[in-house]
Short mmCIF file of C-alpha atoms in Angstrom, two decimals:
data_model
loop_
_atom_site.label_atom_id
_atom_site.label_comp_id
_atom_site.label_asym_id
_atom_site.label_seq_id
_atom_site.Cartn_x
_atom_site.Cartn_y
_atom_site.Cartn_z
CA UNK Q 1 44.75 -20.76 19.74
CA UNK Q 2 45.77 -16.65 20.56
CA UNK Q 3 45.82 -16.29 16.61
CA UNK Q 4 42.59 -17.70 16.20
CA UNK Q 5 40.71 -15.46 18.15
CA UNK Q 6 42.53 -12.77 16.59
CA UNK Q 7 41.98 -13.77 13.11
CA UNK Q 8 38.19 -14.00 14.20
CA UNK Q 9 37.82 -10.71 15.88
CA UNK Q 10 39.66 -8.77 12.80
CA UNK Q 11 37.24 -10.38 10.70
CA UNK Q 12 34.38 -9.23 12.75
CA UNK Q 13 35.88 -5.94 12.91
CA UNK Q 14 36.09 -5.61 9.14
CA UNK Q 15 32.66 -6.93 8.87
CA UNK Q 16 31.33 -4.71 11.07
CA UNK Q 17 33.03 -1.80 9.59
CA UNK Q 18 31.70 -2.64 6.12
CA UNK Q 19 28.37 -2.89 7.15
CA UNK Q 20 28.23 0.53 9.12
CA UNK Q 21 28.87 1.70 5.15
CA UNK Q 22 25.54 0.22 3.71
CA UNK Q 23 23.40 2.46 2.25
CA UNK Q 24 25.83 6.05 2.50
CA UNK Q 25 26.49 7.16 -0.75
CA UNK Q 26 27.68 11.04 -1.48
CA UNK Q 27 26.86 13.82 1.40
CA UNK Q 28 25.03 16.30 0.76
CA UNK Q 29 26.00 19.52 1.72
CA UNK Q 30 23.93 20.93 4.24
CA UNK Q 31 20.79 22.76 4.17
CA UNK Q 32 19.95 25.53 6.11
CA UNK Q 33 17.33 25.25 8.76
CA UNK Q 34 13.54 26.01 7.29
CA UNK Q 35 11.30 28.87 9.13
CA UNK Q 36 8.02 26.98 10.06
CA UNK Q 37 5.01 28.93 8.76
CA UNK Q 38 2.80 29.80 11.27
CA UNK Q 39 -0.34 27.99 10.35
CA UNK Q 40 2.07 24.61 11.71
CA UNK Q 41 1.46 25.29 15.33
CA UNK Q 42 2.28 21.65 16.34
CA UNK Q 43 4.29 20.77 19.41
CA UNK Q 44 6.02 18.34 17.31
CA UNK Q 45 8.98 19.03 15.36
CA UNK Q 46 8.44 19.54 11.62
CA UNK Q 47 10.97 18.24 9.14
CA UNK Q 48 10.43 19.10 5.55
CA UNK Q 49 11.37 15.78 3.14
CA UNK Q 50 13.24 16.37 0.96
CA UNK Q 51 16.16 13.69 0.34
CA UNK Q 52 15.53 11.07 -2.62
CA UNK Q 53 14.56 7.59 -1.44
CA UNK Q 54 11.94 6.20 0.24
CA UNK Q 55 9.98 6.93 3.43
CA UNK Q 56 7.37 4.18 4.85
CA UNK Q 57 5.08 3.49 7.97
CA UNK Q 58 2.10 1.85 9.37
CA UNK Q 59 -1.28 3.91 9.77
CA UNK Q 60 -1.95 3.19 13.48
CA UNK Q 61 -3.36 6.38 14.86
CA UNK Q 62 -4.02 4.63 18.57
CA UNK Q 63 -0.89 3.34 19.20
CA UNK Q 64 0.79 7.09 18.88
CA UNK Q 65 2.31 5.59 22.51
CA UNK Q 66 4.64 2.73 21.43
CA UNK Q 67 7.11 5.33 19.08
CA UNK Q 68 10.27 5.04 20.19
CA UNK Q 69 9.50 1.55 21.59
CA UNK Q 70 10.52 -1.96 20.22
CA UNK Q 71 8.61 -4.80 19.33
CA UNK Q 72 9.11 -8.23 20.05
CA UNK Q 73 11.75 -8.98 17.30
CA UNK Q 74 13.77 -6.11 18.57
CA UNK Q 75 12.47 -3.33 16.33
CA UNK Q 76 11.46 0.18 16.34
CA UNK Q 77 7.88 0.59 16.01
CA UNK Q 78 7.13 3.00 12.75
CA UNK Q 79 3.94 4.51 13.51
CA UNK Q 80 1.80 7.27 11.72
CA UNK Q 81 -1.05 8.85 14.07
CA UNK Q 82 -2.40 11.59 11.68
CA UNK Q 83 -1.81 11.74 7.87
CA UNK Q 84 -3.34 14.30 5.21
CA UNK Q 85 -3.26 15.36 1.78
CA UNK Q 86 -4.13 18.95 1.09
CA UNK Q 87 -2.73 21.43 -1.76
CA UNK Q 88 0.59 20.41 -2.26
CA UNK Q 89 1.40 18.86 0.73
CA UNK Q 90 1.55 15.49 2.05
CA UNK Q 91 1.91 15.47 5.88
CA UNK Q 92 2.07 12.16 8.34
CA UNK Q 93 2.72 12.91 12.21
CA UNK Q 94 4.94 10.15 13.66
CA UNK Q 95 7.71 7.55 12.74
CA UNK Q 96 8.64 6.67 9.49
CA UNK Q 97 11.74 4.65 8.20
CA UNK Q 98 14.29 6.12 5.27
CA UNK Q 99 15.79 4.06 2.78
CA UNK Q 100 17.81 4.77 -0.29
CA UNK Q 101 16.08 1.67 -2.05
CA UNK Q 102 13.21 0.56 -2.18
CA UNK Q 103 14.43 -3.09 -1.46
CA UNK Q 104 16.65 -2.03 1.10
CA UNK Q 105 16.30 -2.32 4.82
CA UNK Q 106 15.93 1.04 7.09
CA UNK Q 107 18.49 3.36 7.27
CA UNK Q 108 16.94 5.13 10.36
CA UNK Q 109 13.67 5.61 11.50
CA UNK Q 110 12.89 9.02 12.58
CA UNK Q 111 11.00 9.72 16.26
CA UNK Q 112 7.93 11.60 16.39
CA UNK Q 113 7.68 14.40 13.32
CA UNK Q 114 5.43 15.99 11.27
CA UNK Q 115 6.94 14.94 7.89
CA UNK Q 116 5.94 17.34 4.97
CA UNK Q 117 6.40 15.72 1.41
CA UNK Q 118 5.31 18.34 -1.74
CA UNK Q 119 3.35 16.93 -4.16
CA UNK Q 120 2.61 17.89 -7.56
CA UNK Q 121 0.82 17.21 -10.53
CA UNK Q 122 3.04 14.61 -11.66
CA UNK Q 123 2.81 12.97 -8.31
CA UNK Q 124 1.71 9.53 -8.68
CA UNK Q 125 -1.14 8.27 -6.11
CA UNK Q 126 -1.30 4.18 -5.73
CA UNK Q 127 -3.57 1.66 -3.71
CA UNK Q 128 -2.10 -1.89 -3.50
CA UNK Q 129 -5.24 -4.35 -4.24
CA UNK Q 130 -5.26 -8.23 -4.07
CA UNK Q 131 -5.21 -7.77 -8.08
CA UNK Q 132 -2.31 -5.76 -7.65
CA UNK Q 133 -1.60 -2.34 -7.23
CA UNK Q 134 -3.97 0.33 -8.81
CA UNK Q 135 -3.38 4.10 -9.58
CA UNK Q 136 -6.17 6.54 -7.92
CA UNK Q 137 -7.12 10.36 -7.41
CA UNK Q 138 -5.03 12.70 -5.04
CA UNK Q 139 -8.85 12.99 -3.83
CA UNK Q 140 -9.28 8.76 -3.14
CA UNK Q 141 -5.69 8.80 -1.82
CA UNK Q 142 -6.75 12.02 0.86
CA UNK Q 143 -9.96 9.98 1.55
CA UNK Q 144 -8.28 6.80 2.39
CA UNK Q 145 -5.58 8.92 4.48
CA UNK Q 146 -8.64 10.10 7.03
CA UNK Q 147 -11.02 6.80 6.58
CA UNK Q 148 -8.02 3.96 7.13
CA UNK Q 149 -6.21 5.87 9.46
CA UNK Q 150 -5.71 3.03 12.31
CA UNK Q 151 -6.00 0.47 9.75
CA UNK Q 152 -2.07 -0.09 10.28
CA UNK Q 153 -1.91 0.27 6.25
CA UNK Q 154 1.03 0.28 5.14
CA UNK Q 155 2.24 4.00 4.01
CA UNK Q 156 5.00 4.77 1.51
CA UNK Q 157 6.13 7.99 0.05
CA UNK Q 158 9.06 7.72 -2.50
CA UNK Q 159 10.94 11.15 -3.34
CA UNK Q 160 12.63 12.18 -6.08
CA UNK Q 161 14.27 15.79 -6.32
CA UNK Q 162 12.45 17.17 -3.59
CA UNK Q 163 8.67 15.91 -4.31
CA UNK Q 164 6.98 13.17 -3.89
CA UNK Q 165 7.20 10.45 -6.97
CA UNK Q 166 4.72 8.02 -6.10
CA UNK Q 167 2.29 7.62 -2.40
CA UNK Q 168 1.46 4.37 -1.62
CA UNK Q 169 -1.29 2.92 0.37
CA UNK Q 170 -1.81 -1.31 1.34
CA UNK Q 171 -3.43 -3.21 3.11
CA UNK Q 172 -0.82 -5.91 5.29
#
């Protein structure tokens, strides 16, 4: 019966342990801390985004109080209070998950930030529709930023080489 229980907690052991190793591929060296301009007076922290993947949240600009919280299922509430799209930045105040994938589930899920995502010209701008998704402006995607912004839409940045790819905006 001794060897049993054994056998069983090895195997959760080397379950666990493989697991913990979703998701980390190749480290990247580290990057040396980034002087905040000094039009960002925010009593947040800022963290510029920059790592390829994916980056997602919820519009919900009254519930700024329930980051850092759980929900009923056990899970971290992923909240953005205050999102905008000016020049070539993207910036949402609040949580926001990272994944490598898009298919994948979080990685981590950052506390309250102002994330900063550069855009350029080849950034894509998309609006998920019941006929399906939909490409639009940088101009419709800043105007539905400000005029959904406790809609709890569904937010999604992915980056590739340092800008932003494609924004994403749905409904849920």
């Amino acid at each position: 019966m001794q060897k049993k229980g054994i056998t069983f907690l090895l195997a959760v052991l080397c379950l666990t342990m493989l697991l913990s190793a979703c998701g980390k591929g190749k480290t990247a060296e580290p990057t040396p801390p980034v002087e905040m301009p000094e039009e960002y007076d925010t009593s947040e922290p800022v963290e510029y985004e920059t790592a390829d993947g994916f980056m997602s949240s919820f519009l919900l600009s009254s519930d700024r109080d329930l980051i850092d919280t759980i929900n009923d299922y056990g899970v971290f509430y992923r909240i953005v209070y205050e999102a905008s799209l000016e020049g070539d930045e993207l910036r949402a105040c609040g949580s926001m998950d990272y994944r490598n994938f898009k298919g994948q589930d979080p990685i981590s899920i950052s506390s309250d930030l102002t994330h900063i995502f550069k855009v350029d010209d080849n950034t894509e701008y998309r609006k998920g529709t019941e006929a399906g998704d939909q490409i639009i402006t940088k101009e419709e995607f800043a105007e539905l930023l400000e005029s959904r912004k406790d809609s709890g839409m569904f937010f999604e940045v992915e980056i590739s080489g340092g800008t932003v790819k494609t924004a994403y905006l749905a409904a849920q």
